[in-house]
Coordinates of C-alpha atoms in Angstrom, one line a residue:
Chain J
X1 CA 101.8 84.9 84.2
X2 CA 103.5 87.4 86.4
X3 CA 104.8 86.3 89.9
X4 CA 105.9 88.8 92.4
X5 CA 107.9 87.9 95.5
X6 CA 108.5 90.2 98.4
X7 CA 110.9 90.1 101.3
X8 CA 111.0 90.3 104.2
X9 CA 107.5 89.4 105.3
X10 CA 108.0 91.3 108.6
X11 CA 110.5 94.0 109.5
X12 CA 111.1 95.8 112.7
X13 CA 113.3 98.8 112.9
X14 CA 114.1 101.4 115.5
X15 CA 112.8 104.9 114.9
X16 CA 115.2 106.9 112.9
X17 CA 116.8 103.8 111.2
X18 CA 116.3 102.9 107.6
X19 CA 114.0 100.2 106.2
X20 CA 114.5 98.3 103.0
X21 CA 111.9 96.0 101.3
X22 CA 112.8 94.0 98.2
X23 CA 110.6 92.6 95.4
X24 CA 111.3 90.4 92.4
X25 CA 109.1 89.8 89.4
X26 CA 109.1 87.3 86.7
X27 CA 107.5 88.9 83.6
X28 CA 109.9 91.1 81.7
X29 CA 106.9 92.7 80.0
X30 CA 106.0 94.5 83.3
X31 CA 106.9 98.1 83.1
X32 CA 105.3 99.8 86.0
X33 CA 106.2 99.2 89.7
X34 CA 104.2 100.9 92.4
X35 CA 104.5 100.6 96.1
X36 CA 101.4 100.8 98.4
X37 CA 101.1 101.4 102.1
X38 CA 98.1 99.9 103.8
X39 CA 97.1 100.6 107.4
X40 CA 95.0 98.2 109.2
X41 CA 91.4 98.0 107.8
X42 CA 92.1 100.8 105.2
X43 CA 92.6 101.0 101.5
X44 CA 96.1 100.7 100.0
X45 CA 97.6 104.1 99.3
X46 CA 100.2 104.7 96.6
X47 CA 103.4 106.0 98.1
X48 CA 105.8 105.9 95.2
X49 CA 106.1 104.3 91.8
X50 CA 108.7 103.8 89.2
X51 CA 108.6 103.0 85.5
X52 CA 110.9 100.7 83.6
X53 CA 112.8 103.5 81.9
X54 CA 114.0 104.8 85.2
X55 CA 116.5 103.3 87.6
X56 CA 115.8 105.3 90.7
X57 CA 113.2 107.7 92.1
X58 CA 113.2 109.6 95.4
X59 CA 110.5 111.5 97.2
X60 CA 111.7 112.9 100.5
X61 CA 112.3 110.0 102.8
X62 CA 111.2 107.4 100.4
X63 CA 113.1 106.0 97.4
X64 CA 112.7 103.2 95.0
X65 CA 115.3 101.5 92.8
X66 CA 114.7 99.2 89.8
X67 CA 117.1 96.7 88.2
X68 CA 115.3 95.6 85.1
X69 CA 118.0 93.1 84.1
X70 CA 117.8 91.3 87.4
X71 CA 114.0 91.9 87.6
X72 CA 114.0 93.3 91.1
X73 CA 113.1 96.6 92.7
X74 CA 113.4 97.9 96.3
X75 CA 111.7 100.4 98.6
X76 CA 114.0 102.4 100.9
X77 CA 112.6 104.4 103.8
X78 CA 115.0 106.6 105.7
X79 CA 114.6 108.2 109.1
X80 CA 111.7 106.0 109.9
X81 CA 108.9 107.3 112.1
X82 CA 106.2 105.4 114.1
X83 CA 103.6 106.5 111.5
X84 CA 105.5 104.5 108.9
X85 CA 104.3 101.4 110.6
X86 CA 102.0 99.6 108.2
X87 CA 101.9 96.8 105.6
X88 CA 103.7 97.7 102.4
X89 CA 102.9 96.0 99.1
X90 CA 104.9 96.1 95.9
X91 CA 103.3 95.4 92.5
X92 CA 104.4 94.7 89.0
X93 CA 102.2 95.9 86.3
X94 CA 101.8 95.8 82.5
X95 CA 99.0 98.0 81.3
X96 CA 96.1 97.4 83.7
X97 CA 97.3 94.1 84.8
X98 CA 98.6 94.4 88.4
X99 CA 100.2 91.6 90.4
X100 CA 100.9 92.4 94.0
X101 CA 103.6 91.0 96.3
X102 CA 102.6 89.2 99.5
X103 CA 103.3 92.3 101.6
X104 CA 105.8 93.4 104.3
X105 CA 104.6 94.3 107.8
X106 CA 106.8 97.2 108.9
X107 CA 107.0 98.1 112.6
X108 CA 108.9 101.2 113.7
X109 CA 109.7 101.0 117.3
X110 CA 109.9 104.3 119.3
Chain A
X1 CA 93.9 112.3 93.1
X2 CA 91.0 110.3 91.7
X3 CA 88.4 109.1 94.1
X4 CA 87.0 105.6 94.2
X5 CA 84.2 105.1 96.7
X6 CA 83.1 101.8 98.0
X7 CA 80.0 101.0 100.0
X8 CA 79.3 99.5 102.5
X9 CA 82.5 99.6 104.5
X10 CA 81.4 96.7 106.5
X11 CA 78.5 94.2 106.5
X12 CA 77.4 91.3 108.5
X13 CA 75.1 88.8 106.9
X14 CA 73.6 85.4 107.6
X15 CA 74.8 82.4 105.9
X16 CA 72.8 81.7 102.7
X17 CA 71.9 85.3 102.0
X18 CA 73.4 87.6 99.3
X19 CA 75.3 90.8 99.7
X20 CA 75.9 93.6 97.2
X21 CA 79.0 95.8 97.3
X22 CA 79.1 99.0 95.3
X23 CA 82.2 100.6 93.8
X24 CA 81.9 104.1 92.4
X25 CA 84.3 106.4 90.6
X26 CA 83.4 109.8 91.8
X27 CA 85.3 112.2 89.6
X28 CA 86.1 110.1 86.5
X29 CA 84.7 107.5 84.2
X30 CA 85.9 104.0 84.6
X31 CA 85.3 101.5 81.7
X32 CA 87.2 99.0 83.7
X33 CA 87.2 98.3 87.5
X34 CA 88.9 95.6 89.4
X35 CA 87.7 93.5 92.3
X36 CA 90.2 92.1 94.9
X37 CA 89.8 89.9 97.9
X38 CA 92.2 90.2 100.8
X39 CA 92.3 87.6 103.6
X40 CA 93.8 88.7 107.0
X41 CA 97.5 89.3 106.8
X42 CA 97.6 88.4 103.1
X43 CA 98.0 90.3 99.9
X44 CA 95.4 91.5 97.4
X45 CA 94.2 88.8 95.1
X46 CA 92.5 89.8 91.9
X47 CA 89.1 88.2 91.6
X48 CA 87.7 89.7 88.5
X49 CA 87.9 92.5 86.0
X50 CA 84.7 94.4 85.6
X51 CA 84.0 95.8 82.1
X52 CA 81.4 98.4 81.4
X53 CA 78.7 97.1 79.2
X54 CA 80.1 93.6 78.9
X55 CA 80.7 90.5 80.9
X56 CA 83.3 90.5 83.7
X57 CA 86.5 88.5 83.3
X58 CA 87.1 86.2 86.2
X59 CA 90.4 84.9 87.5
X60 CA 91.0 81.2 87.6
X61 CA 89.3 79.6 90.6
X62 CA 86.8 82.4 91.1
X63 CA 83.2 81.2 90.7
X64 CA 81.4 83.6 88.4
X65 CA 78.0 82.4 89.6
X66 CA 78.8 83.1 93.2
X67 CA 80.5 86.5 92.7
X68 CA 78.2 88.3 90.3
X69 CA 79.6 91.5 88.8
X70 CA 77.6 94.1 87.1
X71 CA 79.2 97.2 85.5
X72 CA 76.1 99.0 84.1
X73 CA 77.5 102.5 83.9
X74 CA 80.8 104.2 83.6
X75 CA 80.9 105.1 87.3
X76 CA 79.5 102.1 89.0
X77 CA 80.4 98.5 89.4
X78 CA 78.8 96.1 91.8
X79 CA 79.9 92.8 93.3
X80 CA 77.2 90.5 94.7
X81 CA 78.2 87.6 96.8
X82 CA 75.4 85.1 96.4
X83 CA 74.5 82.5 99.0
X84 CA 77.3 83.7 101.2
X85 CA 79.0 81.3 103.6
X86 CA 81.4 81.9 106.4
X87 CA 84.4 81.1 104.2
X88 CA 83.4 84.1 102.0
X89 CA 84.2 86.4 105.0
X90 CA 87.0 88.6 103.8
X91 CA 88.0 92.2 102.9
X92 CA 86.8 93.0 99.4
X93 CA 88.4 96.0 97.6
X94 CA 87.8 97.5 94.2
X95 CA 90.1 99.7 92.2
X96 CA 90.2 101.7 89.0
X97 CA 92.9 103.3 86.9
X98 CA 91.6 106.6 85.6
X99 CA 94.9 107.5 83.9
X100 CA 95.6 104.0 82.8
X101 CA 98.5 103.3 85.2
X102 CA 98.1 104.5 88.8
X103 CA 95.5 102.4 90.6
X104 CA 93.1 104.0 93.1
X105 CA 91.4 101.9 95.6
X106 CA 88.0 102.0 97.3
X107 CA 87.8 102.0 101.1
X108 CA 87.2 98.3 101.1
X109 CA 84.3 96.2 102.5
X110 CA 84.7 93.9 105.3
X111 CA 82.2 91.1 104.9
X112 CA 81.4 88.8 107.8
X113 CA 79.1 85.9 107.2
X114 CA 77.7 84.3 110.3

């Protein structure tokens, strides 16, 4: 089955700097790659997603890149703000089958 | 976006009792819902797939007799943790995919078994 790895597990950046989180997946059938932000004790919220027919997608300060050949995708957050502090999960999905990465705890230091 | 409502948001129960968690799709019909378990500082692990009108599909290692799932209508799935023990304490989250791809999550239920 699908296996999703995510790095780093923790990341601390200064406010205003960029943050990059990387994920790899194993199943070439996966064709949908969402990223979720989860604040403590709350539900995961979709922040951006990308499909396998696209290499890059951007939404304001957030961007995601996908390399299908290498089976990896990355989340890029620019001009980080303290409210970006949370746990971020990547996922690889095929149909309704979602497999989540282990998560990255991002801390943005003021 | 679509709304998935989960209730209760937190529950404390005594060891040996059963707890029911509800997951409702408020503005769409969900023939399939998903139940996840999340331990502190860990990722979401799929427990089971709830199918309306039929039996749930459980992931390997999840006891179907302990985690009873009922999906009796197109807007409601329930997860009952039977004979709960302290090791069952966790954050349980449901999700549904109204459009077939984007997953929407319930608020989650923090279960503490004492």
